[in-house]
PDB file of C-alpha atoms and ligand atoms in Angstrom:
ATOM      1  CA  MET G   1      -3.606 -16.605  20.553  1.00 90.00           C
ATOM      2  CA  VAL G   2      -2.307 -18.484  17.574  1.00 96.00           C
ATOM      3  CA  ASP G   3      -4.593 -21.397  18.332  1.00 96.00           C
ATOM      4  CA  ASP G   4      -7.505 -18.989  17.639  1.00 97.00           C
ATOM      5  CA  LEU G   5      -6.074 -18.461  14.175  1.00 96.00           C
ATOM      6  CA  LEU G   6      -5.919 -22.217  13.491  1.00 97.00           C
ATOM      7  CA  ALA G   7      -9.504 -22.490  14.728  1.00 97.00           C
ATOM      8  CA  GLY G   8     -10.333 -19.683  12.319  1.00 97.00           C
ATOM      9  CA  HIS G   9      -8.755 -21.731   9.556  1.00 97.00           C
ATOM     10  CA  GLY G  10     -11.098 -24.560  10.367  1.00 97.00           C
ATOM     11  CA  ARG G  11     -14.098 -22.098  10.025  1.00 97.00           C
ATOM     12  CA  PHE G  12     -12.652 -20.802   6.762  1.00 97.00           C
ATOM     13  CA  ARG G  13     -12.565 -24.352   5.321  1.00 96.00           C
ATOM     14  CA  ALA G  14     -15.980 -25.240   6.665  1.00 97.00           C
ATOM     15  CA  ASP G  15     -17.557 -22.043   5.293  1.00 96.00           C
ATOM     16  CA  LEU G  16     -16.112 -22.383   1.767  1.00 96.00           C
ATOM     17  CA  GLY G  17     -18.987 -22.574  -0.760  1.00 96.00           C
ATOM     18  CA  ALA G  18     -18.856 -24.414  -4.059  1.00 96.00           C
ATOM     19  CA  ASN G  19     -18.128 -21.272  -6.020  1.00 96.00           C
ATOM     20  CA  GLU G  20     -15.238 -20.270  -3.762  1.00 96.00           C
ATOM     21  CA  ARG G  21     -13.716 -23.810  -3.942  1.00 96.00           C
ATOM     22  CA  LYS G  22     -13.986 -23.592  -7.762  1.00 96.00           C
ATOM     23  CA  LEU G  23     -12.304 -20.142  -7.800  1.00 96.00           C
ATOM     24  CA  LEU G  24      -9.423 -21.284  -5.553  1.00 97.00           C
ATOM     25  CA  ALA G  25      -8.937 -24.499  -7.496  1.00 97.00           C
ATOM     26  CA  GLY G  26      -8.912 -22.564 -10.771  1.00 97.00           C
ATOM     27  CA  LEU G  27      -6.253 -20.145  -9.429  1.00 97.00           C
ATOM     28  CA  ALA G  28      -4.137 -23.102  -8.320  1.00 97.00           C
ATOM     29  CA  GLU G  29      -4.442 -24.723 -11.793  1.00 97.00           C
ATOM     30  CA  ARG G  30      -4.147 -21.649 -14.022  1.00 96.00           C
ATOM     31  CA  GLY G  31      -1.870 -19.429 -11.909  1.00 96.00           C
ATOM     32  CA  GLN G  32      -2.403 -15.849 -10.782  1.00 96.00           C
ATOM     33  CA  ARG G  33      -3.287 -12.865 -12.970  1.00 96.00           C
ATOM     34  CA  PRO G  34      -3.645 -10.079 -10.424  1.00 98.00           C
ATOM     35  CA  VAL G  35      -5.183  -6.711 -11.509  1.00 97.00           C
ATOM     36  CA  ALA G  36      -2.837  -4.522  -9.414  1.00 98.00           C
ATOM     37  CA  VAL G  37       0.149  -4.402  -7.115  1.00 98.00           C
ATOM     38  CA  TYR G  38      -0.958  -3.078  -3.702  1.00 98.00           C
ATOM     39  CA  ILE G  39       1.844  -1.600  -1.527  1.00 98.00           C
ATOM     40  CA  GLY G  40       0.512  -0.952   1.892  1.00 98.00           C
ATOM     41  CA  CYS G  41       1.388  -0.763   5.639  1.00 98.00           C
ATOM     42  CA  SER G  42       1.840  -3.887   7.786  1.00 98.00           C
ATOM     43  CA  ASP G  43      -0.664  -2.342  10.214  1.00 98.00           C
ATOM     44  CA  SER G  44      -3.116  -5.099  11.180  1.00 98.00           C
ATOM     45  CA  ARG G  45      -6.041  -2.725  10.828  1.00 98.00           C
ATOM     46  CA  VAL G  46      -5.555  -1.987   7.137  1.00 98.00           C
ATOM     47  CA  ILE G  47      -6.452  -5.167   5.250  1.00 98.00           C
ATOM     48  CA  PRO G  48      -6.260  -4.637   1.518  1.00 98.00           C
ATOM     49  CA  GLU G  49      -8.620  -7.389   0.439  1.00 98.00           C
ATOM     50  CA  LEU G  50     -11.167  -6.251   3.012  1.00 97.00           C
ATOM     51  CA  LEU G  51     -11.174  -2.525   2.074  1.00 97.00           C
ATOM     52  CA  THR G  52     -11.346  -3.234  -1.685  1.00 97.00           C
ATOM     53  CA  ASP G  53     -13.586  -6.351  -1.535  1.00 97.00           C
ATOM     54  CA  ALA G  54     -10.940  -8.060  -3.599  1.00 97.00           C
ATOM     55  CA  ALA G  55     -11.089 -11.822  -4.292  1.00 96.00           C
ATOM     56  CA  PRO G  56      -8.136 -14.197  -4.088  1.00 97.00           C
ATOM     57  CA  GLY G  57      -5.968 -13.695  -7.164  1.00 97.00           C
ATOM     58  CA  GLN G  58      -6.844 -10.012  -7.697  1.00 98.00           C
ATOM     59  CA  LEU G  59      -4.210  -8.146  -5.563  1.00 98.00           C
ATOM     60  CA  PHE G  60      -0.458  -8.670  -5.557  1.00 98.00           C
ATOM     61  CA  VAL G  61       0.263  -7.428  -2.093  1.00 98.00           C
ATOM     62  CA  VAL G  62       3.471  -5.957  -0.619  1.00 98.00           C
ATOM     63  CA  ARG G  63       3.223  -4.830   2.965  1.00 98.00           C
ATOM     64  CA  ASN G  64       5.854  -3.244   5.187  1.00 98.00           C
ATOM     65  CA  VAL G  65       6.165  -0.699   7.969  1.00 98.00           C
ATOM     66  CA  GLY G  66       4.850   2.641   6.641  1.00 98.00           C
ATOM     67  CA  ASN G  67       3.989   1.358   3.116  1.00 98.00           C
ATOM     68  CA  HIS G  68       7.410   2.491   1.917  1.00 98.00           C
ATOM     69  CA  VAL G  69       8.926   2.208  -1.463  1.00 98.00           C
ATOM     70  CA  PRO G  70      12.713   2.588  -0.875  1.00 97.00           C
ATOM     71  CA  ARG G  71      14.880   4.674  -3.149  1.00 96.00           C
ATOM     72  CA  THR G  72      17.875   2.991  -4.721  1.00 93.00           C
ATOM     73  CA  SER G  73      20.194   4.670  -2.225  1.00 94.00           C
ATOM     74  CA  GLU G  74      18.328   2.918   0.673  1.00 96.00           C
ATOM     75  CA  GLY G  75      19.638  -0.514  -0.363  1.00 93.00           C
ATOM     76  CA  ASP G  76      16.427  -2.520   0.092  1.00 94.00           C
ATOM     77  CA  ARG G  77      15.669  -4.951  -2.724  1.00 95.00           C
ATOM     78  CA  SER G  78      12.504  -6.661  -1.480  1.00 96.00           C
ATOM     79  CA  VAL G  79       9.982  -4.110  -2.630  1.00 97.00           C
ATOM     80  CA  GLY G  80      11.691  -3.722  -5.966  1.00 95.00           C
ATOM     81  CA  ALA G  81      11.784  -7.502  -6.408  1.00 96.00           C
ATOM     82  CA  ALA G  82       8.035  -7.730  -5.873  1.00 97.00           C
ATOM     83  CA  ILE G  83       7.369  -4.865  -8.323  1.00 95.00           C
ATOM     84  CA  GLU G  84       9.649  -6.328 -10.994  1.00 93.00           C
ATOM     85  CA  PHE G  85       8.037  -9.743 -10.614  1.00 95.00           C
ATOM     86  CA  ALA G  86       4.505  -8.349 -10.825  1.00 96.00           C
ATOM     87  CA  ILE G  87       5.270  -6.173 -13.902  1.00 93.00           C
ATOM     88  CA  GLY G  88       7.617  -8.502 -15.747  1.00 91.00           C
ATOM     89  CA  GLN G  89       6.200 -11.971 -14.960  1.00 94.00           C
ATOM     90  CA  LEU G  90       2.574 -11.277 -14.197  1.00 95.00           C
ATOM     91  CA  GLY G  91       1.857  -8.420 -16.566  1.00 93.00           C
ATOM     92  CA  VAL G  92       0.406  -6.091 -13.864  1.00 95.00           C
ATOM     93  CA  ALA G  93      -0.102  -2.577 -15.187  1.00 93.00           C
ATOM     94  CA  ASP G  94      -1.456  -0.781 -12.101  1.00 96.00           C
ATOM     95  CA  ILE G  95       0.468  -0.059  -8.873  1.00 97.00           C
ATOM     96  CA  ILE G  96      -1.316   1.265  -5.764  1.00 98.00           C
ATOM     97  CA  VAL G  97       0.467   2.790  -2.827  1.00 98.00           C
ATOM     98  CA  CYS G  98      -1.917   2.952   0.179  1.00 98.00           C
ATOM     99  CA  GLY G  99      -1.043   4.847   3.295  1.00 98.00           C
ATOM    100  CA  HIS G 100      -3.382   5.183   6.248  1.00 98.00           C
ATOM    101  CA  ASP G 101      -4.297   7.806   8.847  1.00 97.00           C
ATOM    102  CA  GLY G 102      -2.637   7.280  12.233  1.00 96.00           C
ATOM    103  CA  CYS G 103       0.288   5.318  10.779  1.00 98.00           C
ATOM    104  CA  GLY G 104       2.721   4.411  13.520  1.00 98.00           C
ATOM    105  CA  GLY G 105       5.624   4.324  11.109  1.00 98.00           C
ATOM    106  CA  VAL G 106       4.998   7.852   9.843  1.00 98.00           C
ATOM    107  CA  LYS G 107       4.372   9.006  13.439  1.00 98.00           C
ATOM    108  CA  ALA G 108       7.756   7.593  14.609  1.00 98.00           C
ATOM    109  CA  ALA G 109       9.467   9.405  11.726  1.00 98.00           C
ATOM    110  CA  LEU G 110       7.667  12.614  12.766  1.00 97.00           C
ATOM    111  CA  ASP G 111       8.914  12.016  16.328  1.00 96.00           C
ATOM    112  CA  ASP G 112      12.470  11.841  15.019  1.00 94.00           C
ATOM    113  CA  LEU G 113      12.582   8.084  15.786  1.00 95.00           C
ATOM    114  CA  ALA G 114      12.585   8.879  19.502  1.00 95.00           C
ATOM    115  CA  GLY G 115      13.277   5.817  21.587  1.00 95.00           C
ATOM    116  CA  LEU G 116      14.608   3.742  18.724  1.00 96.00           C
ATOM    117  CA  ASP G 117      18.131   2.479  18.472  1.00 97.00           C
ATOM    118  CA  PRO G 118      19.489   4.504  15.509  1.00 96.00           C
ATOM    119  CA  ASP G 119      21.299   1.442  14.123  1.00 96.00           C
ATOM    120  CA  SER G 120      18.170  -0.762  14.305  1.00 97.00           C
ATOM    121  CA  ASP G 121      16.500  -2.079  11.176  1.00 97.00           C
ATOM    122  CA  LEU G 122      13.383  -0.153  12.067  1.00 98.00           C
ATOM    123  CA  ALA G 123      15.091   3.211  12.521  1.00 97.00           C
ATOM    124  CA  THR G 124      17.125   2.710   9.352  1.00 97.00           C
ATOM    125  CA  TRP G 125      13.972   1.792   7.418  1.00 98.00           C
ATOM    126  CA  LEU G 126      11.999   4.797   8.720  1.00 98.00           C
ATOM    127  CA  THR G 127      14.782   7.187   7.727  1.00 97.00           C
ATOM    128  CA  GLY G 128      13.398   6.796   4.213  1.00 97.00           C
ATOM    129  CA  LEU G 129      10.189   8.589   5.335  1.00 98.00           C
ATOM    130  CA  ARG G 130      12.169  11.688   6.310  1.00 97.00           C
ATOM    131  CA  PRO G 131      11.580  13.830   3.189  1.00 97.00           C
ATOM    132  CA  ALA G 132       7.818  13.502   3.524  1.00 98.00           C
ATOM    133  CA  VAL G 133       7.922  14.284   7.194  1.00 97.00           C
ATOM    134  CA  ASP G 134      10.055  17.372   6.573  1.00 97.00           C
ATOM    135  CA  ARG G 135       7.583  18.662   4.003  1.00 97.00           C
ATOM    136  CA  ALA G 136       4.670  18.121   6.397  1.00 97.00           C
ATOM    137  CA  ARG G 137       6.529  19.979   9.102  1.00 94.00           C
ATOM    138  CA  ALA G 138       7.211  22.918   6.829  1.00 95.00           C
ATOM    139  CA  VAL G 139       3.489  23.615   6.928  1.00 91.00           C
ATOM    140  CA  SER G 140       2.246  24.917  10.276  1.00 84.00           C
ATOM    141  CA  LEU G 141      -0.360  22.406  11.389  1.00 87.00           C
ATOM    142  CA  ASP G 142      -1.664  20.985  14.638  1.00 94.00           C
ATOM    143  CA  PRO G 143      -0.178  17.516  15.456  1.00 93.00           C
ATOM    144  CA  ALA G 144      -3.081  15.486  14.112  1.00 94.00           C
ATOM    145  CA  ALA G 145      -3.211  17.441  10.837  1.00 96.00           C
ATOM    146  CA  GLU G 146       0.602  17.286  10.526  1.00 97.00           C
ATOM    147  CA  LEU G 147       0.490  13.476  10.798  1.00 97.00           C
ATOM    148  CA  ALA G 148      -2.214  13.230   8.183  1.00 97.00           C
ATOM    149  CA  ARG G 149      -0.265  15.501   5.964  1.00 97.00           C
ATOM    150  CA  ALA G 150       2.893  13.464   6.429  1.00 98.00           C
ATOM    151  CA  VAL G 151       0.986  10.276   5.542  1.00 98.00           C
ATOM    152  CA  GLU G 152      -0.189  11.830   2.261  1.00 98.00           C
ATOM    153  CA  GLU G 153       3.214  13.351   1.433  1.00 98.00           C
ATOM    154  CA  HIS G 154       4.767   9.953   1.983  1.00 98.00           C
ATOM    155  CA  VAL G 155       2.396   8.288  -0.467  1.00 98.00           C
ATOM    156  CA  LEU G 156       3.355  10.985  -2.987  1.00 98.00           C
ATOM    157  CA  ASP G 157       7.054  10.309  -2.327  1.00 98.00           C
ATOM    158  CA  CYS G 158       6.511   6.588  -2.923  1.00 98.00           C
ATOM    159  CA  LEU G 159       4.783   7.319  -6.267  1.00 97.00           C
ATOM    160  CA  ALA G 160       7.731   9.529  -7.251  1.00 97.00           C
ATOM    161  CA  THR G 161      10.144   6.724  -6.451  1.00 96.00           C
ATOM    162  CA  LEU G 162       8.107   4.278  -8.449  1.00 96.00           C
ATOM    163  CA  SER G 163       8.212   6.699 -11.375  1.00 93.00           C
ATOM    164  CA  GLU G 164      11.973   7.205 -11.182  1.00 91.00           C
ATOM    165  CA  ARG G 165      12.900   3.591 -10.694  1.00 88.00           C
ATOM    166  CA  TRP G 166      10.433   1.605 -12.776  1.00 83.00           C
ATOM    167  CA  ILE G 167       8.199   3.837 -14.852  1.00 80.00           C
ATOM    168  CA  ASP G 168      10.228   6.536 -16.476  1.00 73.00           C
ATOM    169  CA  GLN G 169      12.981   4.228 -17.708  1.00 68.00           C
ATOM    170  CA  PRO G 170      13.483   4.202 -21.550  1.00 63.00           C
ATOM    171  CA  GLY G 171      11.466   1.436 -23.120  1.00 61.00           C
ATOM    172  CA  GLU G 172       9.935   0.342 -19.882  1.00 56.00           C
ATOM    173  CA  GLY G 173       6.937   1.204 -17.802  1.00 58.00           C
ATOM    174  CA  ALA G 174       5.118   3.114 -20.553  1.00 64.00           C
ATOM    175  CA  THR G 175       1.861   1.328 -19.754  1.00 82.00           C
ATOM    176  CA  ILE G 176       2.156   1.335 -15.962  1.00 91.00           C
ATOM    177  CA  ARG G 177      -0.415   3.413 -14.048  1.00 94.00           C
ATOM    178  CA  LEU G 178       0.265   4.686 -10.522  1.00 96.00           C
ATOM    179  CA  HIS G 179      -2.367   5.303  -7.833  1.00 97.00           C
ATOM    180  CA  GLY G 180      -2.030   6.991  -4.433  1.00 98.00           C
ATOM    181  CA  TRP G 181      -4.517   6.083  -1.706  1.00 98.00           C
ATOM    182  CA  VAL G 182      -4.862   6.868   1.993  1.00 98.00           C
ATOM    183  CA  TYR G 183      -7.241   4.864   4.197  1.00 98.00           C
ATOM    184  CA  ASP G 184      -9.137   6.620   6.955  1.00 97.00           C
ATOM    185  CA  LEU G 185      -9.300   4.051   9.762  1.00 96.00           C
ATOM    186  CA  ALA G 186     -12.017   5.735  11.817  1.00 95.00           C
ATOM    187  CA  ASN G 187     -14.419   6.049   8.916  1.00 95.00           C
ATOM    188  CA  ALA G 188     -13.300   2.988   6.958  1.00 96.00           C
ATOM    189  CA  ALA G 189     -13.010   5.184   3.815  1.00 96.00           C
ATOM    190  CA  LEU G 190     -10.408   5.683   1.153  1.00 97.00           C
ATOM    191  CA  ARG G 191      -9.095   8.948  -0.218  1.00 97.00           C
ATOM    192  CA  VAL G 192      -7.562   8.784  -3.680  1.00 97.00           C
ATOM    193  CA  TYR G 193      -4.892  11.165  -5.010  1.00 97.00           C
ATOM    194  CA  HIS G 194      -6.404  13.180  -7.838  1.00 94.00           C
ATOM    195  CA  GLU G 195      -3.858  15.131  -9.848  1.00 90.00           C
ATOM    196  CA  ASP G 196      -6.428  17.673 -11.180  1.00 90.00           C
ATOM    197  CA  ALA G 197      -7.698  18.330  -7.686  1.00 90.00           C
ATOM    198  CA  GLY G 198      -4.144  18.656  -6.454  1.00 91.00           C
ATOM    199  CA  GLY G 199      -4.763  16.402  -3.473  1.00 95.00           C
ATOM    200  CA  PHE G 200      -6.547  13.400  -1.973  1.00 97.00           C
ATOM    201  CA  VAL G 201     -10.252  13.109  -2.661  1.00 96.00           C
ATOM    202  CA  PRO G 202     -12.784  10.845  -0.889  1.00 94.00           C
ATOM    203  CA  VAL G 203     -13.811   7.907  -3.156  1.00 93.00           C
ATOM    204  CA  ALA G 204     -17.405   8.877  -2.533  1.00 86.00           C
ATOM    205  CA  GLU G 205     -16.736  12.114  -4.418  1.00 88.00           C
ATOM    206  CA  LEU G 206     -15.314  10.309  -7.463  1.00 84.00           C
ATOM    207  CA  GLY G 207     -18.583   8.852  -8.566  1.00 78.00           C
ATOM    208  CA  VAL G 208     -17.462   5.222  -8.530  1.00 75.00           C
ATOM    209  CA  ASP G 209     -20.446   2.919  -8.601  1.00 70.00           C
ATOM    210  CA  PRO G 210     -20.080   0.523  -5.626  1.00 67.00           C
ATOM    211  CA  ARG G 211     -22.265  -2.011  -7.446  1.00 67.00           C
ATOM    212  CA  SER G 212     -19.898  -2.233 -10.401  1.00 64.00           C
ATOM    213  CA  PRO G 213     -17.843  -5.451 -10.445  1.00 56.00           C
TER     214      PRO G 213
HETATM  215 ZN1  LIG F   1       1.063   2.228   9.093  1.00 57.28          ZN
END
């Protein structure tokens, strides 16, 4: 119930410590300077600030069904507007695309949008996931592995679109870094695309010190 959320807001305010109040007041006064754009799925189980332990002000978040970055031909401007604002106005130099295992959007695309009105916003939006789904299907896999593969392929498609539209343009994007992640819901663990490895590698294998700030 929504009243539970308002009650939660009361707890949030009651639990704010002095340091947190100072951080939030400082952000209000000085403005935001996020370290990265995070493009993720709207799925309620994949919460960017939770899985990265990010503080307010650190992530510039764009969430939509299937963590999609539309190509120019798809007509959407909202994702592009957020990216252009983050790069041009906030000076963000890192863009993360984070998919997740068991994604309902990718699954619907794999199921050929069965049961959806083909003219609906949802079906039209998910059509953009088709190339990734087709590549996953081209490999003979069991259904669970096929979905996992499609999720990864779609993250790679989104990185390619980001490169084409905002990074590889003359005079622009030279300093922008792209990152592909997939979040494993069951194990609460990220895999990160590693070009040298040619695939997604568990963060635990990358040697990142969890105690580093
Ligand atoms: Zn999803």
